[in-house]
Amino acid sequence: MKLCMIGTGYVGLVSGVCFSDLGNDVICVDKDINKINSLKKGKIPIYEPGLSELVNKNYKNKKLSFSSDLRTSVKNSDIIFICVGTPTKKGGSSADLNQIYNVAKELSLSINKFKIIITKSTVPVTTGDEIEKILSKKNSKNKFAVISNPEFLREGEAIRDFTYPDRVVIGSNDIKSNKIMKNLYSPLISKGAQYVHTSRRAAELIKYASNAFLATKITFINEIANLCEKTGIDVEDISIGMGLDKRIGSRFLRAGPAYGGSCFPKDTRAIISTADKFKTNLSVIKSVIKSNQNRSSILLKRVHAILKNKVKNKKITFLGVTFKANTDDMRDSSSLIMIPALSKKGALIKYYDPTGFKKDFEKIKNVSYENTIKKSLEGSDLVIIHTEWNDFKSLNFKNMVKGKKFIIYDMRNIYSPSKIKAQGFKYFSIGR
Ligand code: UGA
């Protein structure tokens, strides 16, 4: 099938490449000409394991192409995916849909034959209705179908998540295009993905409700971890004990720092805003947002307690600063709150991240980047394991730093407390 992905951000590029790898002819469009030129040269604008190889393979065998000419690309395609950003509105909490509606206006001028137009971007309920209205101004209704097909891939696991999804959700009120979509996804359905066909509005809400629920699950276990710390219980036991109940499930029950990234914080805010519009109170999600916002100050209090309230001039190392492993994404990472707060209290901070130096800390006093784990640990009083990169999972701290022993605060519960303590280190972790 001939597909056009509009927007070469995370969702557009990953799903476009993966669709081409399934044998479709895919053209990825972006109005940023520099980005398109770089992609043609094989330069990938985002950090995602395995993506570069897959782009180069499919670009070489001509299943994948790049263009900044939206109208021609759309004219030459049958299925159009809108994959542009829906960030939080400046100064507000709802999703800014400007990019979506601008694309819809462009599309309305490019429909030369029947097109299936799909929102893959995360969009609030009724966005599909609005797109349909825009398209109808210049085209008759039998020339297009607007469908919602939300994407559930995670940064760092994107290719695997695309290739082996738990479910494919298609929100379509049109029978003909539903059949075409089922056919497009048949290679994934035959490998076990459930195909879920709903109304367009339901598909839009499934995405927000899923992200909000996962954010709730994480926040729930984070609060239980607080209780575990006060009662001498290991939160890992709670996660296992709860997770084995199939009604609960074990995934996303890892306690840690506040959840971050480009999705959960933005989407929990946006679903509340949608609910406000429809005069509905989503009080659970509101509490989740509040609890998550408070999470970094809880962990900071613990850092102060670990250092016996003497933070000034203490050398603190952060291992990992991104919001999670296998990404270079700093958006809403809890390190953006913790590092400046500790620097303000006079701490001397070094950090190491497998994805390198971060501009975010450039102007923060007494914060420096080290390009090896070893250098970042030298002279440290406290080492905070902030992100769960594999690189940090089997460190022999004893051999890495001679002499002075630092304290370890493992915010991802990577290590076994007894093993680290046996090496002579003071060790703290989350909820145990
Ligand atoms: C999330 C969803 O998981 C994807 O399904 C969705 O497609 C995506 O948002 C999106 O809307 O585009 P992502 O933001 O890439 O994916 O990252 P996650 O792996 O979900 O992690 C989000 C945050 O939760 C991270 O800060 C992570 O460290 C934290 N987390 C996750 C925990 O603290 N504990 C867990 O058990 C799991």
Short mmCIF file of N, CA, C and O in Angstrom, two decimals, residues 156-214:
data_model
loop_
_atom_site.label_atom_id
_atom_site.label_comp_id
_atom_site.label_asym_id
_atom_site.label_seq_id
_atom_site.Cartn_x
_atom_site.Cartn_y
_atom_site.Cartn_z
N GLY A 156 12.63 4.31 23.20
CA GLY A 156 13.64 3.34 23.62
C GLY A 156 13.26 1.90 23.28
O GLY A 156 14.09 1.02 23.25
N GLU A 157 11.96 1.66 23.07
CA GLU A 157 11.47 0.30 22.74
C GLU A 157 10.58 0.39 21.51
O GLU A 157 9.75 -0.48 21.26
N ALA A 158 10.71 1.51 20.77
CA ALA A 158 9.70 1.86 19.79
C ALA A 158 9.53 0.81 18.68
O ALA A 158 8.41 0.48 18.30
N ILE A 159 10.64 0.29 18.17
CA ILE A 159 10.53 -0.64 17.04
C ILE A 159 9.88 -1.95 17.49
O ILE A 159 8.99 -2.48 16.83
N ARG A 160 10.30 -2.41 18.65
CA ARG A 160 9.70 -3.63 19.18
C ARG A 160 8.21 -3.41 19.46
O ARG A 160 7.37 -4.24 19.13
N ASP A 161 7.89 -2.27 20.06
CA ASP A 161 6.49 -1.98 20.39
C ASP A 161 5.63 -1.88 19.13
O ASP A 161 4.47 -2.27 19.12
N PHE A 162 6.21 -1.31 18.06
CA PHE A 162 5.44 -1.22 16.81
C PHE A 162 5.24 -2.61 16.21
O PHE A 162 4.15 -2.95 15.73
N THR A 163 6.30 -3.40 16.24
CA THR A 163 6.26 -4.69 15.55
C THR A 163 5.43 -5.74 16.29
O THR A 163 4.82 -6.61 15.67
N TYR A 164 5.47 -5.65 17.64
CA TYR A 164 4.71 -6.64 18.44
C TYR A 164 3.75 -5.93 19.38
O TYR A 164 3.89 -6.01 20.60
N PRO A 165 2.78 -5.21 18.85
CA PRO A 165 1.88 -4.49 19.77
C PRO A 165 0.91 -5.44 20.45
O PRO A 165 0.60 -6.51 19.91
N ASP A 166 0.43 -5.07 21.65
CA ASP A 166 -0.61 -5.87 22.30
C ASP A 166 -1.89 -5.75 21.49
O ASP A 166 -2.63 -6.70 21.32
N ARG A 167 -2.15 -4.51 21.01
CA ARG A 167 -3.38 -4.30 20.24
C ARG A 167 -3.17 -3.20 19.20
O ARG A 167 -2.30 -2.35 19.36
N VAL A 168 -4.02 -3.29 18.15
CA VAL A 168 -4.07 -2.22 17.16
C VAL A 168 -5.48 -1.64 17.28
O VAL A 168 -6.47 -2.37 17.18
N VAL A 169 -5.57 -0.35 17.57
CA VAL A 169 -6.89 0.27 17.76
C VAL A 169 -7.23 1.10 16.54
O VAL A 169 -6.46 1.98 16.14
N ILE A 170 -8.36 0.81 15.94
CA ILE A 170 -8.83 1.58 14.79
C ILE A 170 -10.21 2.16 15.13
O ILE A 170 -11.17 1.42 15.35
N GLY A 171 -10.27 3.46 15.14
CA GLY A 171 -11.54 4.13 15.40
C GLY A 171 -12.06 4.69 14.10
O GLY A 171 -11.53 5.66 13.57
N SER A 172 -13.06 4.00 13.57
CA SER A 172 -13.54 4.41 12.25
C SER A 172 -15.05 4.19 12.15
O SER A 172 -15.57 3.17 12.61
N ASN A 173 -15.73 5.16 11.58
CA ASN A 173 -17.17 5.00 11.41
C ASN A 173 -17.48 4.51 9.98
O ASN A 173 -18.62 4.47 9.57
N ASP A 174 -16.40 4.15 9.23
CA ASP A 174 -16.55 3.82 7.81
C ASP A 174 -16.10 2.37 7.56
O ASP A 174 -14.95 2.02 7.83
N ILE A 175 -17.01 1.52 7.07
CA ILE A 175 -16.73 0.07 6.94
C ILE A 175 -15.61 -0.21 5.94
O ILE A 175 -14.70 -1.00 6.20
N LYS A 176 -15.66 0.50 4.79
CA LYS A 176 -14.68 0.24 3.73
C LYS A 176 -13.25 0.51 4.24
O LYS A 176 -12.34 -0.31 4.06
N SER A 177 -13.06 1.64 4.90
CA SER A 177 -11.69 1.96 5.34
C SER A 177 -11.26 1.09 6.51
O SER A 177 -10.07 0.79 6.67
N ASN A 178 -12.21 0.61 7.29
CA ASN A 178 -11.85 -0.31 8.37
C ASN A 178 -11.22 -1.58 7.79
O ASN A 178 -10.22 -2.08 8.30
N LYS A 179 -11.79 -2.07 6.68
CA LYS A 179 -11.25 -3.28 6.02
C LYS A 179 -9.83 -3.03 5.54
O LYS A 179 -8.95 -3.88 5.67
N ILE A 180 -9.61 -1.85 4.95
CA ILE A 180 -8.27 -1.51 4.42
C ILE A 180 -7.26 -1.45 5.57
O ILE A 180 -6.15 -1.94 5.48
N MET A 181 -7.69 -0.87 6.70
CA MET A 181 -6.79 -0.75 7.85
C MET A 181 -6.45 -2.14 8.41
O MET A 181 -5.31 -2.41 8.78
N LYS A 182 -7.44 -3.01 8.46
CA LYS A 182 -7.21 -4.36 8.97
C LYS A 182 -6.19 -5.08 8.10
O LYS A 182 -5.30 -5.78 8.59
N ASN A 183 -6.32 -4.84 6.80
CA ASN A 183 -5.39 -5.44 5.86
C ASN A 183 -3.98 -4.89 6.04
O ASN A 183 -2.99 -5.63 6.06
N LEU A 184 -3.89 -3.57 6.24
CA LEU A 184 -2.58 -2.93 6.45
C LEU A 184 -1.88 -3.53 7.67
O LEU A 184 -0.67 -3.76 7.66
N TYR A 185 -2.65 -3.77 8.72
CA TYR A 185 -2.06 -4.28 9.96
C TYR A 185 -2.02 -5.80 10.02
O TYR A 185 -1.60 -6.36 11.04
N SER A 186 -2.46 -6.48 8.95
CA SER A 186 -2.55 -7.95 9.04
C SER A 186 -1.22 -8.64 9.41
O SER A 186 -1.25 -9.62 10.16
N PRO A 187 -0.03 -8.13 8.97
CA PRO A 187 1.20 -8.81 9.40
C PRO A 187 1.38 -8.78 10.93
O PRO A 187 1.98 -9.69 11.50
N LEU A 188 0.87 -7.74 11.58
CA LEU A 188 1.01 -7.67 13.04
C LEU A 188 -0.09 -8.47 13.72
O LEU A 188 0.14 -9.11 14.76
N ILE A 189 -1.26 -8.48 13.11
CA ILE A 189 -2.39 -9.25 13.68
C ILE A 189 -2.06 -10.74 13.63
O ILE A 189 -2.29 -11.48 14.59
N SER A 190 -1.42 -11.14 12.53
CA SER A 190 -1.11 -12.58 12.41
C SER A 190 -0.02 -13.00 13.41
O SER A 190 0.13 -14.17 13.72
N LYS A 191 0.71 -12.02 13.95
CA LYS A 191 1.71 -12.37 14.98
C LYS A 191 1.14 -12.27 16.38
O LYS A 191 1.86 -12.38 17.37
N GLY A 192 -0.16 -11.96 16.48
CA GLY A 192 -0.79 -12.01 17.80
C GLY A 192 -1.41 -10.71 18.30
O GLY A 192 -2.01 -10.71 19.36
N ALA A 193 -1.25 -9.60 17.54
CA ALA A 193 -1.86 -8.35 18.02
C ALA A 193 -3.38 -8.43 17.92
O ALA A 193 -3.91 -8.95 16.94
N GLN A 194 -4.06 -7.96 18.93
CA GLN A 194 -5.53 -7.92 18.91
C GLN A 194 -5.97 -6.72 18.07
O GLN A 194 -5.39 -5.64 18.21
N TYR A 195 -6.94 -6.92 17.22
CA TYR A 195 -7.46 -5.81 16.41
C TYR A 195 -8.73 -5.30 17.08
O TYR A 195 -9.69 -6.05 17.27
N VAL A 196 -8.71 -4.03 17.47
CA VAL A 196 -9.85 -3.46 18.19
C VAL A 196 -10.48 -2.38 17.32
O VAL A 196 -9.85 -1.37 17.02
N HIS A 197 -11.72 -2.63 16.91
CA HIS A 197 -12.41 -1.63 16.08
C HIS A 197 -13.45 -0.91 16.93
O HIS A 197 -14.31 -1.53 17.54
N THR A 198 -13.33 0.41 16.98
CA THR A 198 -14.26 1.20 17.80
C THR A 198 -14.74 2.40 17.00
O THR A 198 -14.32 2.60 15.85
N SER A 199 -15.54 3.22 17.65
CA SER A 199 -15.91 4.50 17.04
C SER A 199 -14.66 5.39 17.06
O SER A 199 -13.72 5.12 17.82
N ARG A 200 -14.66 6.41 16.25
CA ARG A 200 -13.46 7.28 16.17
C ARG A 200 -13.20 7.95 17.52
O ARG A 200 -12.08 7.99 18.01
N ARG A 201 -14.26 8.46 18.14
CA ARG A 201 -14.08 9.13 19.43
C ARG A 201 -13.53 8.18 20.49
O ARG A 201 -12.72 8.57 21.33
N ALA A 202 -14.00 6.94 20.46
CA ALA A 202 -13.53 5.97 21.47
C ALA A 202 -12.03 5.73 21.30
O ALA A 202 -11.28 5.68 22.28
N ALA A 203 -11.59 5.60 20.04
CA ALA A 203 -10.16 5.36 19.81
C ALA A 203 -9.33 6.54 20.33
O ALA A 203 -8.27 6.35 20.92
N GLU A 204 -9.85 7.74 20.11
CA GLU A 204 -9.12 8.91 20.62
C GLU A 204 -8.98 8.85 22.14
O GLU A 204 -7.92 9.13 22.70
N LEU A 205 -10.08 8.43 22.79
CA LEU A 205 -10.04 8.39 24.25
C LEU A 205 -9.24 7.21 24.78
O LEU A 205 -8.63 7.31 25.86
N ILE A 206 -9.21 6.11 24.03
CA ILE A 206 -8.45 4.93 24.49
C ILE A 206 -6.99 5.33 24.75
O ILE A 206 -6.37 4.95 25.73
N LYS A 207 -6.44 6.14 23.84
CA LYS A 207 -5.03 6.54 23.99
C LYS A 207 -4.82 7.33 25.29
O LYS A 207 -3.92 7.04 26.09
N TYR A 208 -5.65 8.34 25.52
CA TYR A 208 -5.49 9.15 26.73
C TYR A 208 -5.75 8.33 27.99
O TYR A 208 -5.04 8.46 28.99
N ALA A 209 -6.80 7.50 27.94
CA ALA A 209 -7.14 6.71 29.12
C ALA A 209 -6.01 5.72 29.43
O ALA A 209 -5.67 5.50 30.59
N SER A 210 -5.39 5.17 28.39
CA SER A 210 -4.28 4.22 28.61
C SER A 210 -3.11 4.91 29.27
O SER A 210 -2.57 4.42 30.27
N ASN A 211 -2.70 6.06 28.73
CA ASN A 211 -1.57 6.76 29.32
C ASN A 211 -1.87 7.22 30.75
O ASN A 211 -1.03 7.12 31.63
N ALA A 212 -3.10 7.69 30.95
CA ALA A 212 -3.46 8.17 32.28
C ALA A 212 -3.48 7.00 33.27
O ALA A 212 -3.06 7.13 34.42
N PHE A 213 -3.93 5.83 32.80
CA PHE A 213 -3.97 4.66 33.69
C PHE A 213 -2.55 4.20 34.05
O PHE A 213 -2.27 3.88 35.20
N LEU A 214 -1.67 4.17 33.05
CA LEU A 214 -0.28 3.75 33.32
C LEU A 214 0.39 4.74 34.29
O LEU A 214 1.10 4.33 35.20
#
